[in-house]
């Protein structure tokens, strides 16, 4: 089956630093990738949708200057949390689809971010 | 009101029990429905699709009622390994909407 690789799986950083999370589709071309955030005991919340070669579409309430998304190729999307603060500590997950329809989502394994 | 609502639980059941989860969605334009399973600090994994005609996979049965905008998941003969959070997922257009999940604990 399709595989999506996400790394790092776990990162601790100091407040004010930036953290980059990578999401790669290993055996298919991901025309669309999604980034989610999940706080403890809460559901996945969609942050943004990115299509290869175009600007990401952010959900309401998500700061685009805070969470920079780049989808430069059909196999790679990155999420950069800029000037991270403790309230950004969360579980971030990417998912990808190859057909534009979200019928079958292939998830990365997630990144646990802890900002001190 | 959330577009997809689930009873958060937790459901604490003994091994061998039958447990049922419910989910409701508010937008009648929703077109596809799924149940995902998520273990703690792991990515969600597709458990099964949900159809109006019902869908059974081993011990798991999923059902969709479009008129009531209601989705269910039935787990028979619960195993310890079934302990997880079960997410109701609805697709509307190009949007995928996740329910908050129902936590299940199966105890020996």
mmCIF file with all atom_site columns, C-alpha atoms in Angstrom:
data_model
loop_
_atom_site.group_PDB
_atom_site.id
_atom_site.type_symbol
_atom_site.label_atom_id
_atom_site.label_alt_id
_atom_site.label_comp_id
_atom_site.label_asym_id
_atom_site.label_entity_id
_atom_site.label_seq_id
_atom_site.pdbx_PDB_ins_code
_atom_site.Cartn_x
_atom_site.Cartn_y
_atom_site.Cartn_z
_atom_site.occupancy
_atom_site.B_iso_or_equiv
_atom_site.pdbx_formal_charge
_atom_site.auth_seq_id
_atom_site.auth_comp_id
_atom_site.auth_asym_id
_atom_site.auth_atom_id
_atom_site.pdbx_PDB_model_num
ATOM 1   C CA . UNK A 1 1   ? 0.000   0.000   0.000  1.00 0.00 ? 1   UNK A CA 1
ATOM 2   C CA . UNK A 1 2   ? 0.909   3.632   -0.307 1.00 0.00 ? 2   UNK A CA 1
ATOM 3   C CA . UNK A 1 3   ? 3.367   4.925   2.255  1.00 0.00 ? 3   UNK A CA 1
ATOM 4   C CA . UNK A 1 4   ? 3.801   8.400   3.622  1.00 0.00 ? 4   UNK A CA 1
ATOM 5   C CA . UNK A 1 5   ? 6.954   9.106   5.579  1.00 0.00 ? 5   UNK A CA 1
ATOM 6   C CA . UNK A 1 6   ? 6.962   11.902  8.127  1.00 0.00 ? 6   UNK A CA 1
ATOM 7   C CA . UNK A 1 7   ? 9.883   13.072  10.179 1.00 0.00 ? 7   UNK A CA 1
ATOM 8   C CA . UNK A 1 8   ? 11.012  13.884  12.688 1.00 0.00 ? 8   UNK A CA 1
ATOM 9   C CA . UNK A 1 9   ? 8.691   11.794  14.826 1.00 0.00 ? 9   UNK A CA 1
ATOM 10  C CA . UNK A 1 10  ? 9.597   13.733  17.928 1.00 0.00 ? 10  UNK A CA 1
ATOM 11  C CA . UNK A 1 11  ? 11.223  17.097  18.513 1.00 0.00 ? 11  UNK A CA 1
ATOM 12  C CA . UNK A 1 12  ? 11.922  19.297  21.505 1.00 0.00 ? 12  UNK A CA 1
ATOM 13  C CA . UNK A 1 13  ? 12.921  22.895  20.906 1.00 0.00 ? 13  UNK A CA 1
ATOM 14  C CA . UNK A 1 14  ? 13.386  26.145  22.747 1.00 0.00 ? 14  UNK A CA 1
ATOM 15  C CA . UNK A 1 15  ? 10.791  28.880  22.553 1.00 0.00 ? 15  UNK A CA 1
ATOM 16  C CA . UNK A 1 16  ? 11.460  31.231  19.650 1.00 0.00 ? 16  UNK A CA 1
ATOM 17  C CA . UNK A 1 17  ? 13.109  28.702  17.376 1.00 0.00 ? 17  UNK A CA 1
ATOM 18  C CA . UNK A 1 18  ? 11.668  27.336  14.138 1.00 0.00 ? 18  UNK A CA 1
ATOM 19  C CA . UNK A 1 19  ? 10.946  23.691  13.474 1.00 0.00 ? 19  UNK A CA 1
ATOM 20  C CA . UNK A 1 20  ? 10.554  22.037  10.086 1.00 0.00 ? 20  UNK A CA 1
ATOM 21  C CA . UNK A 1 21  ? 8.517   18.860  9.614  1.00 0.00 ? 21  UNK A CA 1
ATOM 22  C CA . UNK A 1 22  ? 8.764   16.872  6.397  1.00 0.00 ? 22  UNK A CA 1
ATOM 23  C CA . UNK A 1 23  ? 6.151   14.695  4.777  1.00 0.00 ? 23  UNK A CA 1
ATOM 24  C CA . UNK A 1 24  ? 7.092   12.482  1.830  1.00 0.00 ? 24  UNK A CA 1
ATOM 25  C CA . UNK A 1 25  ? 5.024   10.167  -0.306 1.00 0.00 ? 25  UNK A CA 1
ATOM 26  C CA . UNK A 1 26  ? 7.284   7.211   -1.034 1.00 0.00 ? 26  UNK A CA 1
ATOM 27  C CA . UNK A 1 27  ? 5.571   5.317   -3.810 1.00 0.00 ? 27  UNK A CA 1
ATOM 28  C CA . UNK A 1 28  ? 3.022   7.653   -5.330 1.00 0.00 ? 28  UNK A CA 1
ATOM 29  C CA . UNK A 1 29  ? 2.671   11.224  -6.466 1.00 0.00 ? 29  UNK A CA 1
ATOM 30  C CA . UNK A 1 30  ? 0.786   13.205  -3.870 1.00 0.00 ? 30  UNK A CA 1
ATOM 31  C CA . UNK A 1 31  ? -1.098  15.898  -5.683 1.00 0.00 ? 31  UNK A CA 1
ATOM 32  C CA . UNK A 1 32  ? -2.634  17.048  -2.426 1.00 0.00 ? 32  UNK A CA 1
ATOM 33  C CA . UNK A 1 33  ? -1.279  16.943  1.096  1.00 0.00 ? 33  UNK A CA 1
ATOM 34  C CA . UNK A 1 34  ? -3.032  17.857  4.300  1.00 0.00 ? 34  UNK A CA 1
ATOM 35  C CA . UNK A 1 35  ? -1.582  19.025  7.598  1.00 0.00 ? 35  UNK A CA 1
ATOM 36  C CA . UNK A 1 36  ? -3.372  18.392  10.871 1.00 0.00 ? 36  UNK A CA 1
ATOM 37  C CA . UNK A 1 37  ? -2.793  19.264  14.487 1.00 0.00 ? 37  UNK A CA 1
ATOM 38  C CA . UNK A 1 38  ? -4.060  17.222  17.393 1.00 0.00 ? 38  UNK A CA 1
ATOM 39  C CA . UNK A 1 39  ? -4.077  18.300  21.021 1.00 0.00 ? 39  UNK A CA 1
ATOM 40  C CA . UNK A 1 40  ? -4.376  15.659  23.759 1.00 0.00 ? 40  UNK A CA 1
ATOM 41  C CA . UNK A 1 41  ? -7.769  13.976  23.870 1.00 0.00 ? 41  UNK A CA 1
ATOM 42  C CA . UNK A 1 42  ? -8.991  16.040  20.948 1.00 0.00 ? 42  UNK A CA 1
ATOM 43  C CA . UNK A 1 43  ? -9.679  15.257  17.320 1.00 0.00 ? 43  UNK A CA 1
ATOM 44  C CA . UNK A 1 44  ? -7.485  15.919  14.330 1.00 0.00 ? 44  UNK A CA 1
ATOM 45  C CA . UNK A 1 45  ? -7.942  19.507  13.236 1.00 0.00 ? 45  UNK A CA 1
ATOM 46  C CA . UNK A 1 46  ? -7.138  20.348  9.639  1.00 0.00 ? 46  UNK A CA 1
ATOM 47  C CA . UNK A 1 47  ? -4.669  23.212  9.460  1.00 0.00 ? 47  UNK A CA 1
ATOM 48  C CA . UNK A 1 48  ? -4.120  23.535  5.736  1.00 0.00 ? 48  UNK A CA 1
ATOM 49  C CA . UNK A 1 49  ? -4.374  21.861  2.375  1.00 0.00 ? 49  UNK A CA 1
ATOM 50  C CA . UNK A 1 50  ? -1.480  22.079  -0.031 1.00 0.00 ? 50  UNK A CA 1
ATOM 51  C CA . UNK A 1 51  ? -1.358  21.310  -3.720 1.00 0.00 ? 51  UNK A CA 1
ATOM 52  C CA . UNK A 1 52  ? 1.919   20.852  -5.530 1.00 0.00 ? 52  UNK A CA 1
ATOM 53  C CA . UNK A 1 53  ? 3.230   24.071  -6.998 1.00 0.00 ? 53  UNK A CA 1
ATOM 54  C CA . UNK A 1 54  ? 0.646   26.368  -5.475 1.00 0.00 ? 54  UNK A CA 1
ATOM 55  C CA . UNK A 1 55  ? 0.096   28.193  -2.218 1.00 0.00 ? 55  UNK A CA 1
ATOM 56  C CA . UNK A 1 56  ? -1.484  26.293  0.610  1.00 0.00 ? 56  UNK A CA 1
ATOM 57  C CA . UNK A 1 57  ? -5.066  26.913  1.626  1.00 0.00 ? 57  UNK A CA 1
ATOM 58  C CA . UNK A 1 58  ? -5.276  27.543  5.344  1.00 0.00 ? 58  UNK A CA 1
ATOM 59  C CA . UNK A 1 59  ? -8.246  26.824  7.558  1.00 0.00 ? 59  UNK A CA 1
ATOM 60  C CA . UNK A 1 60  ? -9.845  29.640  9.450  1.00 0.00 ? 60  UNK A CA 1
ATOM 61  C CA . UNK A 1 61  ? -7.881  30.585  12.540 1.00 0.00 ? 61  UNK A CA 1
ATOM 62  C CA . UNK A 1 62  ? -4.587  29.119  11.334 1.00 0.00 ? 62  UNK A CA 1
ATOM 63  C CA . UNK A 1 63  ? -1.868  31.744  10.918 1.00 0.00 ? 63  UNK A CA 1
ATOM 64  C CA . UNK A 1 64  ? -0.182  31.309  7.565  1.00 0.00 ? 64  UNK A CA 1
ATOM 65  C CA . UNK A 1 65  ? 2.860   33.302  8.655  1.00 0.00 ? 65  UNK A CA 1
ATOM 66  C CA . UNK A 1 66  ? 3.216   31.115  11.700 1.00 0.00 ? 66  UNK A CA 1
ATOM 67  C CA . UNK A 1 67  ? 2.817   27.782  9.934  1.00 0.00 ? 67  UNK A CA 1
ATOM 68  C CA . UNK A 1 68  ? 4.656   27.910  6.633  1.00 0.00 ? 68  UNK A CA 1
ATOM 69  C CA . UNK A 1 69  ? 3.762   25.150  4.198  1.00 0.00 ? 69  UNK A CA 1
ATOM 70  C CA . UNK A 1 70  ? 5.748   24.350  1.105  1.00 0.00 ? 70  UNK A CA 1
ATOM 71  C CA . UNK A 1 71  ? 4.716   21.691  -1.420 1.00 0.00 ? 71  UNK A CA 1
ATOM 72  C CA . UNK A 1 72  ? 7.505   22.077  -3.937 1.00 0.00 ? 72  UNK A CA 1
ATOM 73  C CA . UNK A 1 73  ? 7.277   18.632  -5.493 1.00 0.00 ? 73  UNK A CA 1
ATOM 74  C CA . UNK A 1 74  ? 4.765   15.841  -5.947 1.00 0.00 ? 74  UNK A CA 1
ATOM 75  C CA . UNK A 1 75  ? 6.448   13.812  -3.220 1.00 0.00 ? 75  UNK A CA 1
ATOM 76  C CA . UNK A 1 76  ? 7.366   16.355  -0.568 1.00 0.00 ? 76  UNK A CA 1
ATOM 77  C CA . UNK A 1 77  ? 5.541   18.852  1.598  1.00 0.00 ? 77  UNK A CA 1
ATOM 78  C CA . UNK A 1 78  ? 7.030   20.661  4.574  1.00 0.00 ? 78  UNK A CA 1
ATOM 79  C CA . UNK A 1 79  ? 5.478   22.440  7.523  1.00 0.00 ? 79  UNK A CA 1
ATOM 80  C CA . UNK A 1 80  ? 7.623   24.976  9.335  1.00 0.00 ? 80  UNK A CA 1
ATOM 81  C CA . UNK A 1 81  ? 6.487   26.199  12.728 1.00 0.00 ? 81  UNK A CA 1
ATOM 82  C CA . UNK A 1 82  ? 8.130   29.607  12.972 1.00 0.00 ? 82  UNK A CA 1
ATOM 83  C CA . UNK A 1 83  ? 9.100   31.188  16.292 1.00 0.00 ? 83  UNK A CA 1
ATOM 84  C CA . UNK A 1 84  ? 7.575   28.307  18.178 1.00 0.00 ? 84  UNK A CA 1
ATOM 85  C CA . UNK A 1 85  ? 5.994   28.904  21.575 1.00 0.00 ? 85  UNK A CA 1
ATOM 86  C CA . UNK A 1 86  ? 4.856   26.441  24.245 1.00 0.00 ? 86  UNK A CA 1
ATOM 87  C CA . UNK A 1 87  ? 1.248   26.711  23.054 1.00 0.00 ? 87  UNK A CA 1
ATOM 88  C CA . UNK A 1 88  ? 2.384   25.299  19.694 1.00 0.00 ? 88  UNK A CA 1
ATOM 89  C CA . UNK A 1 89  ? 3.274   22.048  21.423 1.00 0.00 ? 89  UNK A CA 1
ATOM 90  C CA . UNK A 1 90  ? 1.085   19.447  19.793 1.00 0.00 ? 90  UNK A CA 1
ATOM 91  C CA . UNK A 1 91  ? 0.970   16.343  17.613 1.00 0.00 ? 91  UNK A CA 1
ATOM 92  C CA . UNK A 1 92  ? 1.247   17.256  13.933 1.00 0.00 ? 92  UNK A CA 1
ATOM 93  C CA . UNK A 1 93  ? 0.247   14.761  11.236 1.00 0.00 ? 93  UNK A CA 1
ATOM 94  C CA . UNK A 1 94  ? 0.345   14.955  7.484  1.00 0.00 ? 94  UNK A CA 1
ATOM 95  C CA . UNK A 1 95  ? -1.693  12.979  5.022  1.00 0.00 ? 95  UNK A CA 1
ATOM 96  C CA . UNK A 1 96  ? -1.608  12.666  1.285  1.00 0.00 ? 96  UNK A CA 1
ATOM 97  C CA . UNK A 1 97  ? -3.824  11.651  -1.564 1.00 0.00 ? 97  UNK A CA 1
ATOM 98  C CA . UNK A 1 98  ? -2.973  10.978  -5.163 1.00 0.00 ? 98  UNK A CA 1
ATOM 99  C CA . UNK A 1 99  ? -6.255  11.749  -6.792 1.00 0.00 ? 99  UNK A CA 1
ATOM 100 C CA . UNK A 1 100 ? -7.547  14.965  -5.352 1.00 0.00 ? 100 UNK A CA 1
ATOM 101 C CA . UNK A 1 101 ? -10.407 13.122  -3.698 1.00 0.00 ? 101 UNK A CA 1
ATOM 102 C CA . UNK A 1 102 ? -9.892  12.498  0.000  1.00 0.00 ? 102 UNK A CA 1
ATOM 103 C CA . UNK A 1 103 ? -11.493 9.056   -0.220 1.00 0.00 ? 103 UNK A CA 1
ATOM 104 C CA . UNK A 1 104 ? -8.340  7.303   0.791  1.00 0.00 ? 104 UNK A CA 1
ATOM 105 C CA . UNK A 1 105 ? -5.974  9.228   2.991  1.00 0.00 ? 105 UNK A CA 1
ATOM 106 C CA . UNK A 1 106 ? -2.473  7.974   3.605  1.00 0.00 ? 106 UNK A CA 1
ATOM 107 C CA . UNK A 1 107 ? -1.156  9.302   6.873  1.00 0.00 ? 107 UNK A CA 1
ATOM 108 C CA . UNK A 1 108 ? 2.349   10.027  8.038  1.00 0.00 ? 108 UNK A CA 1
ATOM 109 C CA . UNK A 1 109 ? 3.268   8.681   11.448 1.00 0.00 ? 109 UNK A CA 1
ATOM 110 C CA . UNK A 1 110 ? 3.050   12.089  13.089 1.00 0.00 ? 110 UNK A CA 1
ATOM 111 C CA . UNK A 1 111 ? 5.430   14.479  14.834 1.00 0.00 ? 111 UNK A CA 1
ATOM 112 C CA . UNK A 1 112 ? 5.202   15.245  18.529 1.00 0.00 ? 112 UNK A CA 1
ATOM 113 C CA . UNK A 1 113 ? 6.443   18.803  19.044 1.00 0.00 ? 113 UNK A CA 1
ATOM 114 C CA . UNK A 1 114 ? 7.323   20.016  22.512 1.00 0.00 ? 114 UNK A CA 1
ATOM 115 C CA . UNK A 1 115 ? 8.325   23.660  22.886 1.00 0.00 ? 115 UNK A CA 1
ATOM 116 C CA . UNK A 1 116 ? 10.060  24.531  26.134 1.00 0.00 ? 116 UNK A CA 1
ATOM 117 C CA . UNK B 2 1   ? -22.395 22.491  16.973 1.00 0.00 ? 1   UNK B CA 1
ATOM 118 C CA . UNK B 2 2   ? -19.673 20.361  15.407 1.00 0.00 ? 2   UNK B CA 1
ATOM 119 C CA . UNK B 2 3   ? -20.259 18.964  11.943 1.00 0.00 ? 3   UNK B CA 1
ATOM 120 C CA . UNK B 2 4   ? -19.387 15.440  13.093 1.00 0.00 ? 4   UNK B CA 1
ATOM 121 C CA . UNK B 2 5   ? -20.273 14.458  16.643 1.00 0.00 ? 5   UNK B CA 1
ATOM 122 C CA . UNK B 2 6   ? -19.322 11.390  18.615 1.00 0.00 ? 6   UNK B CA 1
ATOM 123 C CA . UNK B 2 7   ? -19.768 10.289  22.194 1.00 0.00 ? 7   UNK B CA 1
ATOM 124 C CA . UNK B 2 8   ? -16.238 10.761  23.594 1.00 0.00 ? 8   UNK B CA 1
ATOM 125 C CA . UNK B 2 9   ? -16.604 7.893   26.056 1.00 0.00 ? 9   UNK B CA 1
ATOM 126 C CA . UNK B 2 10  ? -14.547 6.327   27.429 1.00 0.00 ? 10  UNK B CA 1
ATOM 127 C CA . UNK B 2 11  ? -16.193 2.986   27.033 1.00 0.00 ? 11  UNK B CA 1
ATOM 128 C CA . UNK B 2 12  ? -14.792 0.457   29.502 1.00 0.00 ? 12  UNK B CA 1
ATOM 129 C CA . UNK B 2 13  ? -15.793 -3.075  28.558 1.00 0.00 ? 13  UNK B CA 1
ATOM 130 C CA . UNK B 2 14  ? -14.632 -6.587  29.466 1.00 0.00 ? 14  UNK B CA 1
ATOM 131 C CA . UNK B 2 15  ? -13.096 -8.894  26.911 1.00 0.00 ? 15  UNK B CA 1
ATOM 132 C CA . UNK B 2 16  ? -15.729 -10.638 24.841 1.00 0.00 ? 16  UNK B CA 1
ATOM 133 C CA . UNK B 2 17  ? -18.275 -7.835  25.172 1.00 0.00 ? 17  UNK B CA 1
ATOM 134 C CA . UNK B 2 18  ? -20.139 -6.241  22.298 1.00 0.00 ? 18  UNK B CA 1
ATOM 135 C CA . UNK B 2 19  ? -19.825 -2.488  22.072 1.00 0.00 ? 19  UNK B CA 1
ATOM 136 C CA . UNK B 2 20  ? -21.486 0.043   19.770 1.00 0.00 ? 20  UNK B CA 1
ATOM 137 C CA . UNK B 2 21  ? -20.345 3.518   18.813 1.00 0.00 ? 21  UNK B CA 1
ATOM 138 C CA . UNK B 2 22  ? -22.533 6.187   17.300 1.00 0.00 ? 22  UNK B CA 1
ATOM 139 C CA . UNK B 2 23  ? -21.757 9.204   15.182 1.00 0.00 ? 23  UNK B CA 1
ATOM 140 C CA . UNK B 2 24  ? -23.965 11.935  13.728 1.00 0.00 ? 24  UNK B CA 1
ATOM 141 C CA . UNK B 2 25  ? -23.196 14.409  10.979 1.00 0.00 ? 25  UNK B CA 1
ATOM 142 C CA . UNK B 2 26  ? -24.982 17.662  10.326 1.00 0.00 ? 26  UNK B CA 1
ATOM 143 C CA . UNK B 2 27  ? -24.385 18.359  6.642  1.00 0.00 ? 27  UNK B CA 1
ATOM 144 C CA . UNK B 2 28  ? -26.644 16.363  4.335  1.00 0.00 ? 28  UNK B CA 1
ATOM 145 C CA . UNK B 2 29  ? -24.234 17.007  1.447  1.00 0.00 ? 29  UNK B CA 1
ATOM 146 C CA . UNK B 2 30  ? -21.730 14.628  3.023  1.00 0.00 ? 30  UNK B CA 1
ATOM 147 C CA . UNK B 2 31  ? -20.998 11.836  0.609  1.00 0.00 ? 31  UNK B CA 1
ATOM 148 C CA . UNK B 2 32  ? -18.554 9.315   2.068  1.00 0.00 ? 32  UNK B CA 1
ATOM 149 C CA . UNK B 2 33  ? -18.146 7.874   5.517  1.00 0.00 ? 33  UNK B CA 1
ATOM 150 C CA . UNK B 2 34  ? -15.439 5.923   7.277  1.00 0.00 ? 34  UNK B CA 1
ATOM 151 C CA . UNK B 2 35  ? -14.334 4.626   10.630 1.00 0.00 ? 35  UNK B CA 1
ATOM 152 C CA . UNK B 2 36  ? -10.683 5.083   11.533 1.00 0.00 ? 36  UNK B CA 1
ATOM 153 C CA . UNK B 2 37  ? -8.819  3.711   14.493 1.00 0.00 ? 37  UNK B CA 1
ATOM 154 C CA . UNK B 2 38  ? -6.151  5.743   16.271 1.00 0.00 ? 38  UNK B CA 1
ATOM 155 C CA . UNK B 2 39  ? -3.783  4.482   18.931 1.00 0.00 ? 39  UNK B CA 1
ATOM 156 C CA . UNK B 2 40  ? -2.213  6.943   21.342 1.00 0.00 ? 40  UNK B CA 1
ATOM 157 C CA . UNK B 2 41  ? 0.268   9.253   19.595 1.00 0.00 ? 41  UNK B CA 1
ATOM 158 C CA . UNK B 2 42  ? -0.036  7.314   16.353 1.00 0.00 ? 42  UNK B CA 1
ATOM 159 C CA . UNK B 2 43  ? -1.542  8.137   13.005 1.00 0.00 ? 43  UNK B CA 1
ATOM 160 C CA . UNK B 2 44  ? -5.165  7.169   12.294 1.00 0.00 ? 44  UNK B CA 1
ATOM 161 C CA . UNK B 2 45  ? -5.628  3.983   10.323 1.00 0.00 ? 45  UNK B CA 1
ATOM 162 C CA . UNK B 2 46  ? -8.592  3.158   8.153  1.00 0.00 ? 46  UNK B CA 1
ATOM 163 C CA . UNK B 2 47  ? -10.786 0.553   9.791  1.00 0.00 ? 47  UNK B CA 1
ATOM 164 C CA . UNK B 2 48  ? -13.613 0.359   7.304  1.00 0.00 ? 48  UNK B CA 1
ATOM 165 C CA . UNK B 2 49  ? -15.849 2.261   4.933  1.00 0.00 ? 49  UNK B CA 1
ATOM 166 C CA . UNK B 2 50  ? -19.496 2.746   5.798  1.00 0.00 ? 50  UNK B CA 1
ATOM 167 C CA . UNK B 2 51  ? -22.368 2.119   3.406  1.00 0.00 ? 51  UNK B CA 1
ATOM 168 C CA . UNK B 2 52  ? -26.140 2.317   3.657  1.00 0.00 ? 52  UNK B CA 1
ATOM 169 C CA . UNK B 2 53  ? -26.315 -1.390  2.956  1.00 0.00 ? 53  UNK B CA 1
ATOM 170 C CA . UNK B 2 54  ? -24.086 -2.096  5.919  1.00 0.00 ? 54  UNK B CA 1
ATOM 171 C CA . UNK B 2 55  ? -20.542 -3.327  5.894  1.00 0.00 ? 55  UNK B CA 1
ATOM 172 C CA . UNK B 2 56  ? -19.112 -6.215  7.896  1.00 0.00 ? 56  UNK B CA 1
ATOM 173 C CA . UNK B 2 57  ? -15.473 -7.139  8.368  1.00 0.00 ? 57  UNK B CA 1
ATOM 174 C CA . UNK B 2 58  ? -14.965 -9.951  10.841 1.00 0.00 ? 58  UNK B CA 1
ATOM 175 C CA . UNK B 2 59  ? -16.016 -8.722  14.259 1.00 0.00 ? 59  UNK B CA 1
ATOM 176 C CA . UNK B 2 60  ? -16.723 -5.210  13.002 1.00 0.00 ? 60  UNK B CA 1
ATOM 177 C CA . UNK B 2 61  ? -19.974 -4.009  11.460 1.00 0.00 ? 61  UNK B CA 1
ATOM 178 C CA . UNK B 2 62  ? -20.582 -0.483  10.213 1.00 0.00 ? 62  UNK B CA 1
ATOM 179 C CA . UNK B 2 63  ? -23.895 1.029   9.205  1.00 0.00 ? 63  UNK B CA 1
ATOM 180 C CA . UNK B 2 64  ? -25.016 4.291   7.654  1.00 0.00 ? 64  UNK B CA 1
ATOM 181 C CA . UNK B 2 65  ? -28.465 5.836   7.945  1.00 0.00 ? 65  UNK B CA 1
ATOM 182 C CA . UNK B 2 66  ? -28.627 8.761   5.553  1.00 0.00 ? 66  UNK B CA 1
ATOM 183 C CA . UNK B 2 67  ? -32.132 9.801   6.549  1.00 0.00 ? 67  UNK B CA 1
ATOM 184 C CA . UNK B 2 68  ? -31.080 10.209  10.178 1.00 0.00 ? 68  UNK B CA 1
ATOM 185 C CA . UNK B 2 69  ? -27.518 11.287  9.292  1.00 0.00 ? 69  UNK B CA 1
ATOM 186 C CA . UNK B 2 70  ? -26.222 8.666   11.633 1.00 0.00 ? 70  UNK B CA 1
ATOM 187 C CA . UNK B 2 71  ? -23.308 6.228   11.460 1.00 0.00 ? 71  UNK B CA 1
ATOM 188 C CA . UNK B 2 72  ? -22.620 3.311   13.727 1.00 0.00 ? 72  UNK B CA 1
ATOM 189 C CA . UNK B 2 73  ? -19.830 0.857   14.458 1.00 0.00 ? 73  UNK B CA 1
ATOM 190 C CA . UNK B 2 74  ? -20.420 -2.419  16.247 1.00 0.00 ? 74  UNK B CA 1
ATOM 191 C CA . UNK B 2 75  ? -17.568 -4.455  17.676 1.00 0.00 ? 75  UNK B CA 1
ATOM 192 C CA . UNK B 2 76  ? -18.360 -8.023  18.712 1.00 0.00 ? 76  UNK B CA 1
ATOM 193 C CA . UNK B 2 77  ? -16.274 -10.253 20.973 1.00 0.00 ? 77  UNK B CA 1
ATOM 194 C CA . UNK B 2 78  ? -14.002 -7.391  22.041 1.00 0.00 ? 78  UNK B CA 1
ATOM 195 C CA . UNK B 2 79  ? -10.283 -8.094  22.337 1.00 0.00 ? 79  UNK B CA 1
ATOM 196 C CA . UNK B 2 80  ? -7.719  -6.309  24.467 1.00 0.00 ? 80  UNK B CA 1
ATOM 197 C CA . UNK B 2 81  ? -6.112  -5.132  21.236 1.00 0.00 ? 81  UNK B CA 1
ATOM 198 C CA . UNK B 2 82  ? -9.283  -3.280  20.288 1.00 0.00 ? 82  UNK B CA 1
ATOM 199 C CA . UNK B 2 83  ? -8.452  -0.641  22.909 1.00 0.00 ? 83  UNK B CA 1
ATOM 200 C CA . UNK B 2 84  ? -8.014  2.579   20.946 1.00 0.00 ? 84  UNK B CA 1
ATOM 201 C CA . UNK B 2 85  ? -9.823  5.718   19.879 1.00 0.00 ? 85  UNK B CA 1
ATOM 202 C CA . UNK B 2 86  ? -12.319 5.267   17.064 1.00 0.00 ? 86  UNK B CA 1
ATOM 203 C CA . UNK B 2 87  ? -12.787 8.204   14.747 1.00 0.00 ? 87  UNK B CA 1
ATOM 204 C CA . UNK B 2 88  ? -15.862 8.813   12.639 1.00 0.00 ? 88  UNK B CA 1
ATOM 205 C CA . UNK B 2 89  ? -14.793 10.462  9.388  1.00 0.00 ? 89  UNK B CA 1
ATOM 206 C CA . UNK B 2 90  ? -17.017 12.211  6.870  1.00 0.00 ? 90  UNK B CA 1
ATOM 207 C CA . UNK B 2 91  ? -16.094 13.479  3.442  1.00 0.00 ? 91  UNK B CA 1
ATOM 208 C CA . UNK B 2 92  ? -17.925 16.453  1.960  1.00 0.00 ? 92  UNK B CA 1
ATOM 209 C CA . UNK B 2 93  ? -16.568 17.698  -1.345 1.00 0.00 ? 93  UNK B CA 1
ATOM 210 C CA . UNK B 2 94  ? -12.826 17.899  -0.931 1.00 0.00 ? 94  UNK B CA 1
ATOM 211 C CA . UNK B 2 95  ? -13.051 18.244  2.831  1.00 0.00 ? 95  UNK B CA 1
ATOM 212 C CA . UNK B 2 96  ? -12.402 15.444  5.262  1.00 0.00 ? 96  UNK B CA 1
ATOM 213 C CA . UNK B 2 97  ? -13.988 16.071  8.653  1.00 0.00 ? 97  UNK B CA 1
ATOM 214 C CA . UNK B 2 98  ? -12.982 14.051  11.688 1.00 0.00 ? 98  UNK B CA 1
ATOM 215 C CA . UNK B 2 99  ? -15.104 13.421  14.721 1.00 0.00 ? 99  UNK B CA 1
ATOM 216 C CA . UNK B 2 100 ? -13.436 13.915  18.091 1.00 0.00 ? 100 UNK B CA 1
ATOM 217 C CA . UNK B 2 101 ? -13.257 10.162  18.582 1.00 0.00 ? 101 UNK B CA 1
ATOM 218 C CA . UNK B 2 102 ? -14.624 7.632   21.031 1.00 0.00 ? 102 UNK B CA 1
ATOM 219 C CA . UNK B 2 103 ? -12.164 6.029   23.409 1.00 0.00 ? 103 UNK B CA 1
ATOM 220 C CA . UNK B 2 104 ? -12.484 2.319   24.073 1.00 0.00 ? 104 UNK B CA 1
ATOM 221 C CA . UNK B 2 105 ? -10.769 0.385   26.842 1.00 0.00 ? 105 UNK B CA 1
ATOM 222 C CA . UNK B 2 106 ? -11.122 -3.385  26.773 1.00 0.00 ? 106 UNK B CA 1
ATOM 223 C CA . UNK B 2 107 ? -10.121 -5.053  30.028 1.00 0.00 ? 107 UNK B CA 1
ATOM 224 C CA . UNK B 2 108 ? -9.255  -8.624  30.852 1.00 0.00 ? 108 UNK B CA 1
#
